[in-house]
PDB file of C-alpha atoms in Angstrom:
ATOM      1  CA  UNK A   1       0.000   0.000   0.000  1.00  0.00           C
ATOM      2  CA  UNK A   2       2.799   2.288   0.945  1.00  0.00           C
ATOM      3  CA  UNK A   3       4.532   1.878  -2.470  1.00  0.00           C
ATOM      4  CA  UNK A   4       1.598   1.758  -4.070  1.00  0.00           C
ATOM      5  CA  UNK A   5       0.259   5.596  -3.037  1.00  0.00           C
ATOM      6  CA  UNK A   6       3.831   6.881  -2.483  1.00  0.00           C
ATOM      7  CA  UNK A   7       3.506   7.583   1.480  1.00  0.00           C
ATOM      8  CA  UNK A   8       5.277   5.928   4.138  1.00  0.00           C
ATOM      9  CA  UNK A   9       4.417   2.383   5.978  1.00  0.00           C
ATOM     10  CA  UNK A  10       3.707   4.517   9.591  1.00  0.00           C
ATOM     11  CA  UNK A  11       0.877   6.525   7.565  1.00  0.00           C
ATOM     12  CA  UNK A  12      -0.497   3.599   5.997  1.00  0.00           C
ATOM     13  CA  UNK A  13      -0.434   1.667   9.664  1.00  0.00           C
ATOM     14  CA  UNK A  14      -2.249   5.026  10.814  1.00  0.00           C
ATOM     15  CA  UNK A  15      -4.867   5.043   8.384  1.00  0.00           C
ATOM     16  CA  UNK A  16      -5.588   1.121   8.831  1.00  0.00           C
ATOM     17  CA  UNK A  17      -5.983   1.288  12.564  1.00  0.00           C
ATOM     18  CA  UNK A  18      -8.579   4.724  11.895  1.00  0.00           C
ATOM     19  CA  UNK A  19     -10.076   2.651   9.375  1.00  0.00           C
ATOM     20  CA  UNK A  20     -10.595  -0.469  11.464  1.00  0.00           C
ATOM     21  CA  UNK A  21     -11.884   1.924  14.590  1.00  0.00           C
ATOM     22  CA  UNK A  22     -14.422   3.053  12.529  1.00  0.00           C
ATOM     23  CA  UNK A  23     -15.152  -0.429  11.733  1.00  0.00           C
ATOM     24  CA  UNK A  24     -14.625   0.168   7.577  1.00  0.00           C
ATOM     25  CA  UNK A  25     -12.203  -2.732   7.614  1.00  0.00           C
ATOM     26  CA  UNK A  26     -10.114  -5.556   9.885  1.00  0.00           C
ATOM     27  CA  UNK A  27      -6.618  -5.753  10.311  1.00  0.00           C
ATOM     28  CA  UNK A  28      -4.815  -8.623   9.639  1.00  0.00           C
ATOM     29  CA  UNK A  29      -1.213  -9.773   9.495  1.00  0.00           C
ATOM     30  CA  UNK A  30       0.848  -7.580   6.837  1.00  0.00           C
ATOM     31  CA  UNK A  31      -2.669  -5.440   5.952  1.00  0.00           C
ATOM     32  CA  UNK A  32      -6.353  -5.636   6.000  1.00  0.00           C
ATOM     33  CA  UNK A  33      -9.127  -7.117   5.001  1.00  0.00           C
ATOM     34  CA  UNK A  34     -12.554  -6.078   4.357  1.00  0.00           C
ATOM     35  CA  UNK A  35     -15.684  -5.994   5.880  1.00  0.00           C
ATOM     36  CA  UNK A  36     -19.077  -7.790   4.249  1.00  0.00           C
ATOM     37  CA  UNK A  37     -22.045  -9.289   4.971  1.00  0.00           C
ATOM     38  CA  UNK A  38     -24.668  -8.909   7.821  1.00  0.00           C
ATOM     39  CA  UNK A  39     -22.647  -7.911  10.880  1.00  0.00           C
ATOM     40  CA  UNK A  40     -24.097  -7.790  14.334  1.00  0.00           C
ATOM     41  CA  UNK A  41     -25.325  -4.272  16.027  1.00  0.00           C
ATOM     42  CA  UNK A  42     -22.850  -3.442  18.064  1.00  0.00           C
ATOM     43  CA  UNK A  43     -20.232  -3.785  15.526  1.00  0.00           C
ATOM     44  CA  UNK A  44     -22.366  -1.797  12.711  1.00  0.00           C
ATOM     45  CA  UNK A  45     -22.799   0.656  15.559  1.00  0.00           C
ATOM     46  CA  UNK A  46     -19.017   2.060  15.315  1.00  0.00           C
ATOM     47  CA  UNK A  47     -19.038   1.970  11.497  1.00  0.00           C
ATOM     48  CA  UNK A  48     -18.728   5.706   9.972  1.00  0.00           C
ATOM     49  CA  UNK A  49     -20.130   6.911  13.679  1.00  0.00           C
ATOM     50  CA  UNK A  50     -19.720  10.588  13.034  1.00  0.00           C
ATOM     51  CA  UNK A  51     -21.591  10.615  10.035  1.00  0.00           C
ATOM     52  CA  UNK A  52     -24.370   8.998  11.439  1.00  0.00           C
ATOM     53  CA  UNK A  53     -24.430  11.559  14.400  1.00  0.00           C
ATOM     54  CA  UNK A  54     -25.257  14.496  11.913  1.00  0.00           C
ATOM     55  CA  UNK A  55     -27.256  12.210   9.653  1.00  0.00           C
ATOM     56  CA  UNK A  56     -29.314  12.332  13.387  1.00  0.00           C
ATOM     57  CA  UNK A  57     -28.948  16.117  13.062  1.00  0.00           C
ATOM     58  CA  UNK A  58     -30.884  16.548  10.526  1.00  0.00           C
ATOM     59  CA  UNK A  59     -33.510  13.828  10.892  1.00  0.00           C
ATOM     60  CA  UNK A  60     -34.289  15.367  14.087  1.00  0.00           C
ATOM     61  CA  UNK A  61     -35.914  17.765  12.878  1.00  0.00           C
ATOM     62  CA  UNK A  62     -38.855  15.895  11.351  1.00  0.00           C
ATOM     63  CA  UNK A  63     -39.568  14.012  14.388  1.00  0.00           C
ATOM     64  CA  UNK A  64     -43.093  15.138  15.660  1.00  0.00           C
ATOM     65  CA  UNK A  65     -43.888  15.633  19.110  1.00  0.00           C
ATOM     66  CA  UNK A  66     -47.204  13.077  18.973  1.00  0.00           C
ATOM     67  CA  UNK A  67     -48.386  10.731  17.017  1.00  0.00           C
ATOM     68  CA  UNK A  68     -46.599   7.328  15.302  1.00  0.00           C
ATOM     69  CA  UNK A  69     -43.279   7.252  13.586  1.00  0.00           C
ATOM     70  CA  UNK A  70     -40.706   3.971  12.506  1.00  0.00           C
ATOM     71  CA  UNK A  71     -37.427   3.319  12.630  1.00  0.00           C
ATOM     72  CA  UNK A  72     -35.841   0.117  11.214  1.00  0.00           C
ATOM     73  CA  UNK A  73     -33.332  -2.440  12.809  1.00  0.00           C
ATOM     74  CA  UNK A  74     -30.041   0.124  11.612  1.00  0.00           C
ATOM     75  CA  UNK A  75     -27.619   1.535  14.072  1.00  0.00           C
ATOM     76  CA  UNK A  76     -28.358   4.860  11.709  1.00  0.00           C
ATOM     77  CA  UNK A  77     -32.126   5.153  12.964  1.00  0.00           C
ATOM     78  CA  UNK A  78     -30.490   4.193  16.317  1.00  0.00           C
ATOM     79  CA  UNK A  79     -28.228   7.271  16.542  1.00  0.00           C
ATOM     80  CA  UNK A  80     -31.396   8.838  15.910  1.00  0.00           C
ATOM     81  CA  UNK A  81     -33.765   7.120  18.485  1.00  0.00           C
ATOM     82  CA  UNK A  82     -30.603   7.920  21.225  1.00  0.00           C
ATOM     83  CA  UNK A  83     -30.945  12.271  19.880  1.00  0.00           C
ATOM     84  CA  UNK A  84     -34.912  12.270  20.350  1.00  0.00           C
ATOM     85  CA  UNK A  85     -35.395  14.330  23.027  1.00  0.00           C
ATOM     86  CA  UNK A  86     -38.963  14.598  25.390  1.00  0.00           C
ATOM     87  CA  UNK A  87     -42.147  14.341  23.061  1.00  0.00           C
ATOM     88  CA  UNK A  88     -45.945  14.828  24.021  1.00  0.00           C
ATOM     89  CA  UNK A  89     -46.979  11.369  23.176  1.00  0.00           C
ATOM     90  CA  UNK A  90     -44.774  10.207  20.547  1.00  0.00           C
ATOM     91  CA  UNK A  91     -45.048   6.467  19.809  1.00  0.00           C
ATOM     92  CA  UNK A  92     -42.091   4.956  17.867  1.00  0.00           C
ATOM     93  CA  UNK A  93     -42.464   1.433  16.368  1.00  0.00           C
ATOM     94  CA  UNK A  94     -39.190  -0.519  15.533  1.00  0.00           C
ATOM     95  CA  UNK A  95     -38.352  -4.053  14.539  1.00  0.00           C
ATOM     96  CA  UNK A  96     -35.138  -3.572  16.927  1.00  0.00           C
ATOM     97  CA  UNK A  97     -34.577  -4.266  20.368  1.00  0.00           C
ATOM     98  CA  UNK A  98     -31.500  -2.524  20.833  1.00  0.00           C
ATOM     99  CA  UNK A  99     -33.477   0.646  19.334  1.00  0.00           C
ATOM    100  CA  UNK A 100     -35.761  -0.599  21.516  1.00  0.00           C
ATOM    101  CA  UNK A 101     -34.428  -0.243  24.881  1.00  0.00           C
ATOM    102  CA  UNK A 102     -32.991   2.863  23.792  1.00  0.00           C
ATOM    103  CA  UNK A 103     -36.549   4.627  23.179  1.00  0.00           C
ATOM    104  CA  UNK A 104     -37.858   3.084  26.905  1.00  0.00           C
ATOM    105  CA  UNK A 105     -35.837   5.757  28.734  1.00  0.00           C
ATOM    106  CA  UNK A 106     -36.816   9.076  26.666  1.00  0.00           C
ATOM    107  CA  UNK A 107     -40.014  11.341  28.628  1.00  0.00           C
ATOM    108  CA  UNK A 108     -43.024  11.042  26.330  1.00  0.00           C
ATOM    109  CA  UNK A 109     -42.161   8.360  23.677  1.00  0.00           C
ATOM    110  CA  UNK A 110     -43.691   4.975  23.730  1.00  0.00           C
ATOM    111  CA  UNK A 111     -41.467   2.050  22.097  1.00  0.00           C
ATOM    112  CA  UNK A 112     -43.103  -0.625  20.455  1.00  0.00           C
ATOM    113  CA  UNK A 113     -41.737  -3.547  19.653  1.00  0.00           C
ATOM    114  CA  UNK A 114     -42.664  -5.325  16.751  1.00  0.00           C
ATOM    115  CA  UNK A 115     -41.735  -8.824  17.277  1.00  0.00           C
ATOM    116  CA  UNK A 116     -40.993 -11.535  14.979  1.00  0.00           C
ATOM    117  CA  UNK A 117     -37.932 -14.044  14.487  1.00  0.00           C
ATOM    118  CA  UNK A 118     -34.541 -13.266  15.877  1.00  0.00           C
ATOM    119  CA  UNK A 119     -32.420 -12.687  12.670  1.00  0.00           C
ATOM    120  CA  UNK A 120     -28.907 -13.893  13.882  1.00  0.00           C
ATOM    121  CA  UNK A 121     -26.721 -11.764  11.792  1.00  0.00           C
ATOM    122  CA  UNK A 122     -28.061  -8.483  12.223  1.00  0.00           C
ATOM    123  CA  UNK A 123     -29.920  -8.502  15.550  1.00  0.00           C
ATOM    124  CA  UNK A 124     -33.460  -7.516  14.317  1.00  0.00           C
ATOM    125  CA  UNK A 125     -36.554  -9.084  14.025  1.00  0.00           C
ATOM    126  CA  UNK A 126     -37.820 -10.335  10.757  1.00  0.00           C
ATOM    127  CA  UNK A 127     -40.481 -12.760   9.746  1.00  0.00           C
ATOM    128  CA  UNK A 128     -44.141 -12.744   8.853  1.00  0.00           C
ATOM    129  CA  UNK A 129     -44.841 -11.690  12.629  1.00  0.00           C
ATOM    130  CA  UNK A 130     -42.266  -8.772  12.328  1.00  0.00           C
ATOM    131  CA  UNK A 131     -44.089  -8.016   8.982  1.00  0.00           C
ATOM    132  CA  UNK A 132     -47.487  -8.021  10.557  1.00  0.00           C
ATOM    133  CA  UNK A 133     -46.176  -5.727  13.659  1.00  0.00           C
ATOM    134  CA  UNK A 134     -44.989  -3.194  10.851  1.00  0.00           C
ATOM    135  CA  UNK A 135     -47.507  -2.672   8.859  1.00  0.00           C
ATOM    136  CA  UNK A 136     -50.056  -2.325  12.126  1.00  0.00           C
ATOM    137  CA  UNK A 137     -49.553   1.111  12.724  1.00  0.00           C
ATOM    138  CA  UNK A 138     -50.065   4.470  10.757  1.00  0.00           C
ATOM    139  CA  UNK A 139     -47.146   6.661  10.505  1.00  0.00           C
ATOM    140  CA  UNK A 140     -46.511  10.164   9.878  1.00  0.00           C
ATOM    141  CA  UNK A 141     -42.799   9.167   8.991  1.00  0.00           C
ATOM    142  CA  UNK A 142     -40.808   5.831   8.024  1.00  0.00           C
ATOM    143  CA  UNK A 143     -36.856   6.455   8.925  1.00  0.00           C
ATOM    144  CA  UNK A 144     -35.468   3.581   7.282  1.00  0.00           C
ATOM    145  CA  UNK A 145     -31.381   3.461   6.453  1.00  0.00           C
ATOM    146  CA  UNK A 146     -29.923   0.670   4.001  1.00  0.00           C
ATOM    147  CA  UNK A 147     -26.912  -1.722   3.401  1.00  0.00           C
ATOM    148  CA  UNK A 148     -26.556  -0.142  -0.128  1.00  0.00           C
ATOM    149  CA  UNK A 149     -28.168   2.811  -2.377  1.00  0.00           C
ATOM    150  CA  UNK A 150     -27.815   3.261  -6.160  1.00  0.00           C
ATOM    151  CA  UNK A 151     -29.691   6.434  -8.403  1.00  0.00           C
ATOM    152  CA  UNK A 152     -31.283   3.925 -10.706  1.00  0.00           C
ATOM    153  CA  UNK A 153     -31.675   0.587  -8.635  1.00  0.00           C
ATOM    154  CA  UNK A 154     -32.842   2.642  -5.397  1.00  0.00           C
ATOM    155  CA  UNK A 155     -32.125   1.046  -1.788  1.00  0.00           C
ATOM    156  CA  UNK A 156     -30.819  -3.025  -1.253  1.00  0.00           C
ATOM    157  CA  UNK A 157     -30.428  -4.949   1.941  1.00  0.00           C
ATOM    158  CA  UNK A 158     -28.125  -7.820   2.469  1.00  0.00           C
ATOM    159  CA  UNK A 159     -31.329 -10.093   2.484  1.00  0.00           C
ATOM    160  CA  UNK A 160     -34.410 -10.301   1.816  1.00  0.00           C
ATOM    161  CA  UNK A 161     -36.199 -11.151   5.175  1.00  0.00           C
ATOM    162  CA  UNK A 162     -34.787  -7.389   6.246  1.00  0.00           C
ATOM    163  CA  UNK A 163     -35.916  -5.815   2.976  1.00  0.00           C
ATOM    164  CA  UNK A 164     -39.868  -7.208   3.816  1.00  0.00           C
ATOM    165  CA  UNK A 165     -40.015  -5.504   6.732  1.00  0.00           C
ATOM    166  CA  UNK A 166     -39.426  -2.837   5.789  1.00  0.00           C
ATOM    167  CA  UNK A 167     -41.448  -2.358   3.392  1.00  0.00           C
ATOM    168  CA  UNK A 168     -43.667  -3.486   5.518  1.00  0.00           C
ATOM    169  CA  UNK A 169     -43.113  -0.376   7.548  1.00  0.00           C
ATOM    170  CA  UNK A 170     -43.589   2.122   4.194  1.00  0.00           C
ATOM    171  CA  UNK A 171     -46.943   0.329   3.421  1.00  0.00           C
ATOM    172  CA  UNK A 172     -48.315   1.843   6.061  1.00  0.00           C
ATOM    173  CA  UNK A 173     -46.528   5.738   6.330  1.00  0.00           C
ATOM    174  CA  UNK A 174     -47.114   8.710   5.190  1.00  0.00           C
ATOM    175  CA  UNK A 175     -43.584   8.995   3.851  1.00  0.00           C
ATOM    176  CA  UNK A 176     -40.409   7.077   4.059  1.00  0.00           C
ATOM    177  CA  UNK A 177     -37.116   8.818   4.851  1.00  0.00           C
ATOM    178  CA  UNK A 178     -34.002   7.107   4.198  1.00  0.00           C
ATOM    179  CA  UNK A 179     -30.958   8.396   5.835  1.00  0.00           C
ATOM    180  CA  UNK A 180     -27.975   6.790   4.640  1.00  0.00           C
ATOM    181  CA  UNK A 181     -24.037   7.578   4.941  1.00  0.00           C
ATOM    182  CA  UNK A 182     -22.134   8.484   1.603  1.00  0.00           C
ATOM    183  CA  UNK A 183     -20.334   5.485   1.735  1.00  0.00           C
ATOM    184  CA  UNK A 184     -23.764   3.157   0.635  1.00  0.00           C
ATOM    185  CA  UNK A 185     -23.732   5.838  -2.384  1.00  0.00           C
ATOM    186  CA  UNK A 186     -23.402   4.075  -5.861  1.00  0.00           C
ATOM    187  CA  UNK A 187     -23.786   0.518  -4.695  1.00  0.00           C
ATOM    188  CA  UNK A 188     -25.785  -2.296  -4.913  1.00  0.00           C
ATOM    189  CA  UNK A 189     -26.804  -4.836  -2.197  1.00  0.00           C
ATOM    190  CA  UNK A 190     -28.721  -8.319  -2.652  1.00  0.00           C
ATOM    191  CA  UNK A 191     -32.295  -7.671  -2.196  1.00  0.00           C
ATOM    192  CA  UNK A 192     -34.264  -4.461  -3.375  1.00  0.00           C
ATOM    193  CA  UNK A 193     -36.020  -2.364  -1.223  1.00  0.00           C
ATOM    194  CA  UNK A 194     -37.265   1.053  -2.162  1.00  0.00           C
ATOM    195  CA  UNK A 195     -37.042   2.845  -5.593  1.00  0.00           C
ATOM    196  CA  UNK A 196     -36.156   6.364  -5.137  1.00  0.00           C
ATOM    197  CA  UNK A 197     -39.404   7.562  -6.289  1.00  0.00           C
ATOM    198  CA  UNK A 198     -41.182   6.145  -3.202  1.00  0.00           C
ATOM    199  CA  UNK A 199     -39.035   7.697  -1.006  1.00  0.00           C
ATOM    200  CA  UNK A 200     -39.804  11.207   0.332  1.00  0.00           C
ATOM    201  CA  UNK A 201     -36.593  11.977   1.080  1.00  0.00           C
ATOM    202  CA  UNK A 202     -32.779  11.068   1.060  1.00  0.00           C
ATOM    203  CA  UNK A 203     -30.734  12.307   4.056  1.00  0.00           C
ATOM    204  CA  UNK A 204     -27.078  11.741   4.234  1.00  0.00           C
ATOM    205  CA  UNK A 205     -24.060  13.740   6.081  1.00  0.00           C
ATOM    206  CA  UNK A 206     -23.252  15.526   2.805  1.00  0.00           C
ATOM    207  CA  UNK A 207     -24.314  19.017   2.475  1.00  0.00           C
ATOM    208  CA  UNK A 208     -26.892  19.124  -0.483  1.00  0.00           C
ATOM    209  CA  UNK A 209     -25.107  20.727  -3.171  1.00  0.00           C
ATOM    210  CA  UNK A 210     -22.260  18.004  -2.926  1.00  0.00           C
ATOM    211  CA  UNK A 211     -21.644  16.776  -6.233  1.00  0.00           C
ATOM    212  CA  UNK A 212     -21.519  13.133  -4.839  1.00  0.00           C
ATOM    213  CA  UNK A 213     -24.920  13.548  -4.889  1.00  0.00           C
ATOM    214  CA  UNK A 214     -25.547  14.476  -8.818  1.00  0.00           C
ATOM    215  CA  UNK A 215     -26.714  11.471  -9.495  1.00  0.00           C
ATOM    216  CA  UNK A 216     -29.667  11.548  -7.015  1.00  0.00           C
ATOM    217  CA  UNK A 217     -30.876  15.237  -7.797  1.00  0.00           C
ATOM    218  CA  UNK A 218     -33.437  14.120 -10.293  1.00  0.00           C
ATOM    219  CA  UNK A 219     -35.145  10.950  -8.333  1.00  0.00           C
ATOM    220  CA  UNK A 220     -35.623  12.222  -4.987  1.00  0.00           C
ATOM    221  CA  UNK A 221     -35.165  15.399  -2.771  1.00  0.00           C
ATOM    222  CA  UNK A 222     -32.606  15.849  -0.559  1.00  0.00           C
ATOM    223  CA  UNK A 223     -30.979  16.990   2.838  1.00  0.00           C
TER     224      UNK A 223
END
Protein backbone atom coordinates (compact mmCIF):
# COMPACT_ATOMS: atom_id res chain seq x y z
CA UNK A 1 0.00 0.00 0.00
CA UNK A 2 2.80 2.29 0.95
CA UNK A 3 4.53 1.88 -2.47
CA UNK A 4 1.60 1.76 -4.07
CA UNK A 5 0.26 5.60 -3.04
CA UNK A 6 3.83 6.88 -2.48
CA UNK A 7 3.51 7.58 1.48
CA UNK A 8 5.28 5.93 4.14
CA UNK A 9 4.42 2.38 5.98
CA UNK A 10 3.71 4.52 9.59
CA UNK A 11 0.88 6.53 7.56
CA UNK A 12 -0.50 3.60 6.00
CA UNK A 13 -0.43 1.67 9.66
CA UNK A 14 -2.25 5.03 10.81
CA UNK A 15 -4.87 5.04 8.38
CA UNK A 16 -5.59 1.12 8.83
CA UNK A 17 -5.98 1.29 12.56
CA UNK A 18 -8.58 4.72 11.89
CA UNK A 19 -10.08 2.65 9.38
CA UNK A 20 -10.60 -0.47 11.46
CA UNK A 21 -11.88 1.92 14.59
CA UNK A 22 -14.42 3.05 12.53
CA UNK A 23 -15.15 -0.43 11.73
CA UNK A 24 -14.63 0.17 7.58
CA UNK A 25 -12.20 -2.73 7.61
CA UNK A 26 -10.11 -5.56 9.88
CA UNK A 27 -6.62 -5.75 10.31
CA UNK A 28 -4.82 -8.62 9.64
CA UNK A 29 -1.21 -9.77 9.50
CA UNK A 30 0.85 -7.58 6.84
CA UNK A 31 -2.67 -5.44 5.95
CA UNK A 32 -6.35 -5.64 6.00
CA UNK A 33 -9.13 -7.12 5.00
CA UNK A 34 -12.55 -6.08 4.36
CA UNK A 35 -15.68 -5.99 5.88
CA UNK A 36 -19.08 -7.79 4.25
CA UNK A 37 -22.05 -9.29 4.97
CA UNK A 38 -24.67 -8.91 7.82
CA UNK A 39 -22.65 -7.91 10.88
CA UNK A 40 -24.10 -7.79 14.33
CA UNK A 41 -25.32 -4.27 16.03
CA UNK A 42 -22.85 -3.44 18.06
CA UNK A 43 -20.23 -3.79 15.53
CA UNK A 44 -22.37 -1.80 12.71
CA UNK A 45 -22.80 0.66 15.56
CA UNK A 46 -19.02 2.06 15.31
CA UNK A 47 -19.04 1.97 11.50
CA UNK A 48 -18.73 5.71 9.97
CA UNK A 49 -20.13 6.91 13.68
CA UNK A 50 -19.72 10.59 13.03
CA UNK A 51 -21.59 10.61 10.03
CA UNK A 52 -24.37 9.00 11.44
CA UNK A 53 -24.43 11.56 14.40
CA UNK A 54 -25.26 14.50 11.91
CA UNK A 55 -27.26 12.21 9.65
CA UNK A 56 -29.31 12.33 13.39
CA UNK A 57 -28.95 16.12 13.06
CA UNK A 58 -30.88 16.55 10.53
CA UNK A 59 -33.51 13.83 10.89
CA UNK A 60 -34.29 15.37 14.09
CA UNK A 61 -35.91 17.76 12.88
CA UNK A 62 -38.86 15.89 11.35
CA UNK A 63 -39.57 14.01 14.39
CA UNK A 64 -43.09 15.14 15.66
CA UNK A 65 -43.89 15.63 19.11
CA UNK A 66 -47.20 13.08 18.97
CA UNK A 67 -48.39 10.73 17.02
CA UNK A 68 -46.60 7.33 15.30
CA UNK A 69 -43.28 7.25 13.59
CA UNK A 70 -40.71 3.97 12.51
CA UNK A 71 -37.43 3.32 12.63
CA UNK A 72 -35.84 0.12 11.21
CA UNK A 73 -33.33 -2.44 12.81
CA UNK A 74 -30.04 0.12 11.61
CA UNK A 75 -27.62 1.53 14.07
CA UNK A 76 -28.36 4.86 11.71
CA UNK A 77 -32.13 5.15 12.96
CA UNK A 78 -30.49 4.19 16.32
CA UNK A 79 -28.23 7.27 16.54
CA UNK A 80 -31.40 8.84 15.91
CA UNK A 81 -33.76 7.12 18.48
CA UNK A 82 -30.60 7.92 21.23
CA UNK A 83 -30.94 12.27 19.88
CA UNK A 84 -34.91 12.27 20.35
CA UNK A 85 -35.39 14.33 23.03
CA UNK A 86 -38.96 14.60 25.39
CA UNK A 87 -42.15 14.34 23.06
CA UNK A 88 -45.94 14.83 24.02
CA UNK A 89 -46.98 11.37 23.18
CA UNK A 90 -44.77 10.21 20.55
CA UNK A 91 -45.05 6.47 19.81
CA UNK A 92 -42.09 4.96 17.87
CA UNK A 93 -42.46 1.43 16.37
CA UNK A 94 -39.19 -0.52 15.53
CA UNK A 95 -38.35 -4.05 14.54
CA UNK A 96 -35.14 -3.57 16.93
CA UNK A 97 -34.58 -4.27 20.37
CA UNK A 98 -31.50 -2.52 20.83
CA UNK A 99 -33.48 0.65 19.33
CA UNK A 100 -35.76 -0.60 21.52
CA UNK A 101 -34.43 -0.24 24.88
CA UNK A 102 -32.99 2.86 23.79
CA UNK A 103 -36.55 4.63 23.18
CA UNK A 104 -37.86 3.08 26.90
CA UNK A 105 -35.84 5.76 28.73
CA UNK A 106 -36.82 9.08 26.67
CA UNK A 107 -40.01 11.34 28.63
CA UNK A 108 -43.02 11.04 26.33
CA UNK A 109 -42.16 8.36 23.68
CA UNK A 110 -43.69 4.98 23.73
CA UNK A 111 -41.47 2.05 22.10
CA UNK A 112 -43.10 -0.62 20.45
CA UNK A 113 -41.74 -3.55 19.65
CA UNK A 114 -42.66 -5.33 16.75
CA UNK A 115 -41.73 -8.82 17.28
CA UNK A 116 -40.99 -11.53 14.98
CA UNK A 117 -37.93 -14.04 14.49
CA UNK A 118 -34.54 -13.27 15.88
CA UNK A 119 -32.42 -12.69 12.67
CA UNK A 120 -28.91 -13.89 13.88
CA UNK A 121 -26.72 -11.76 11.79
CA UNK A 122 -28.06 -8.48 12.22
CA UNK A 123 -29.92 -8.50 15.55
CA UNK A 124 -33.46 -7.52 14.32
CA UNK A 125 -36.55 -9.08 14.03
CA UNK A 126 -37.82 -10.33 10.76
CA UNK A 127 -40.48 -12.76 9.75
CA UNK A 128 -44.14 -12.74 8.85
CA UNK A 129 -44.84 -11.69 12.63
CA UNK A 130 -42.27 -8.77 12.33
CA UNK A 131 -44.09 -8.02 8.98
CA UNK A 132 -47.49 -8.02 10.56
CA UNK A 133 -46.18 -5.73 13.66
CA UNK A 134 -44.99 -3.19 10.85
CA UNK A 135 -47.51 -2.67 8.86
CA UNK A 136 -50.06 -2.32 12.13
CA UNK A 137 -49.55 1.11 12.72
CA UNK A 138 -50.06 4.47 10.76
CA UNK A 139 -47.15 6.66 10.51
CA UNK A 140 -46.51 10.16 9.88
CA UNK A 141 -42.80 9.17 8.99
CA UNK A 142 -40.81 5.83 8.02
CA UNK A 143 -36.86 6.45 8.92
CA UNK A 144 -35.47 3.58 7.28
CA UNK A 145 -31.38 3.46 6.45
CA UNK A 146 -29.92 0.67 4.00
CA UNK A 147 -26.91 -1.72 3.40
CA UNK A 148 -26.56 -0.14 -0.13
CA UNK A 149 -28.17 2.81 -2.38
CA UNK A 150 -27.82 3.26 -6.16
CA UNK A 151 -29.69 6.43 -8.40
CA UNK A 152 -31.28 3.92 -10.71
CA UNK A 153 -31.67 0.59 -8.63
CA UNK A 154 -32.84 2.64 -5.40
CA UNK A 155 -32.12 1.05 -1.79
CA UNK A 156 -30.82 -3.02 -1.25
CA UNK A 157 -30.43 -4.95 1.94
CA UNK A 158 -28.12 -7.82 2.47
CA UNK A 159 -31.33 -10.09 2.48
CA UNK A 160 -34.41 -10.30 1.82
CA UNK A 161 -36.20 -11.15 5.17
CA UNK A 162 -34.79 -7.39 6.25
CA UNK A 163 -35.92 -5.82 2.98
CA UNK A 164 -39.87 -7.21 3.82
CA UNK A 165 -40.02 -5.50 6.73
CA UNK A 166 -39.43 -2.84 5.79
CA UNK A 167 -41.45 -2.36 3.39
CA UNK A 168 -43.67 -3.49 5.52
CA UNK A 169 -43.11 -0.38 7.55
CA UNK A 170 -43.59 2.12 4.19
CA UNK A 171 -46.94 0.33 3.42
CA UNK A 172 -48.31 1.84 6.06
CA UNK A 173 -46.53 5.74 6.33
CA UNK A 174 -47.11 8.71 5.19
CA UNK A 175 -43.58 8.99 3.85
CA UNK A 176 -40.41 7.08 4.06
CA UNK A 177 -37.12 8.82 4.85
CA UNK A 178 -34.00 7.11 4.20
CA UNK A 179 -30.96 8.40 5.84
CA UNK A 180 -27.98 6.79 4.64
CA UNK A 181 -24.04 7.58 4.94
CA UNK A 182 -22.13 8.48 1.60
CA UNK A 183 -20.33 5.48 1.74
CA UNK A 184 -23.76 3.16 0.63
CA UNK A 185 -23.73 5.84 -2.38
CA UNK A 186 -23.40 4.08 -5.86
CA UNK A 187 -23.79 0.52 -4.69
CA UNK A 188 -25.78 -2.30 -4.91
CA UNK A 189 -26.80 -4.84 -2.20
CA UNK A 190 -28.72 -8.32 -2.65
CA UNK A 191 -32.29 -7.67 -2.20
CA UNK A 192 -34.26 -4.46 -3.37
CA UNK A 193 -36.02 -2.36 -1.22
CA UNK A 194 -37.27 1.05 -2.16
CA UNK A 195 -37.04 2.84 -5.59
CA UNK A 196 -36.16 6.36 -5.14
CA UNK A 197 -39.40 7.56 -6.29
CA UNK A 198 -41.18 6.15 -3.20
CA UNK A 199 -39.04 7.70 -1.01
CA UNK A 200 -39.80 11.21 0.33
CA UNK A 201 -36.59 11.98 1.08
CA UNK A 202 -32.78 11.07 1.06
CA UNK A 203 -30.73 12.31 4.06
CA UNK A 204 -27.08 11.74 4.23
CA UNK A 205 -24.06 13.74 6.08
CA UNK A 206 -23.25 15.53 2.81
CA UNK A 207 -24.31 19.02 2.47
CA UNK A 208 -26.89 19.12 -0.48
CA UNK A 209 -25.11 20.73 -3.17
CA UNK A 210 -22.26 18.00 -2.93
CA UNK A 211 -21.64 16.78 -6.23
CA UNK A 212 -21.52 13.13 -4.84
CA UNK A 213 -24.92 13.55 -4.89
CA UNK A 214 -25.55 14.48 -8.82
CA UNK A 215 -26.71 11.47 -9.50
CA UNK A 216 -29.67 11.55 -7.01
CA UNK A 217 -30.88 15.24 -7.80
CA UNK A 218 -33.44 14.12 -10.29
CA UNK A 219 -35.14 10.95 -8.33
CA UNK A 220 -35.62 12.22 -4.99
CA UNK A 221 -35.17 15.40 -2.77
CA UNK A 222 -32.61 15.85 -0.56
CA UNK A 223 -30.98 16.99 2.84
Amino acid sequence: IADELAVSAMTVRRDLDEMEAEGLLRRVRGGAISISGPRPFDERRAVRARAKQVIASKALALIPQSGAIALDASTTTGTIASSIGQRDGLSVVTNSFENFICLRSIPGVTGVLTGGESEPNTESLVGLLACQGASSVLYSRFFSSASAVDSALGSSEVSLDESQVKQAFASTARETILCVDSSKLDDRSMAVSFNLRDVSLLITELDPRDSRLDAYREHVELL
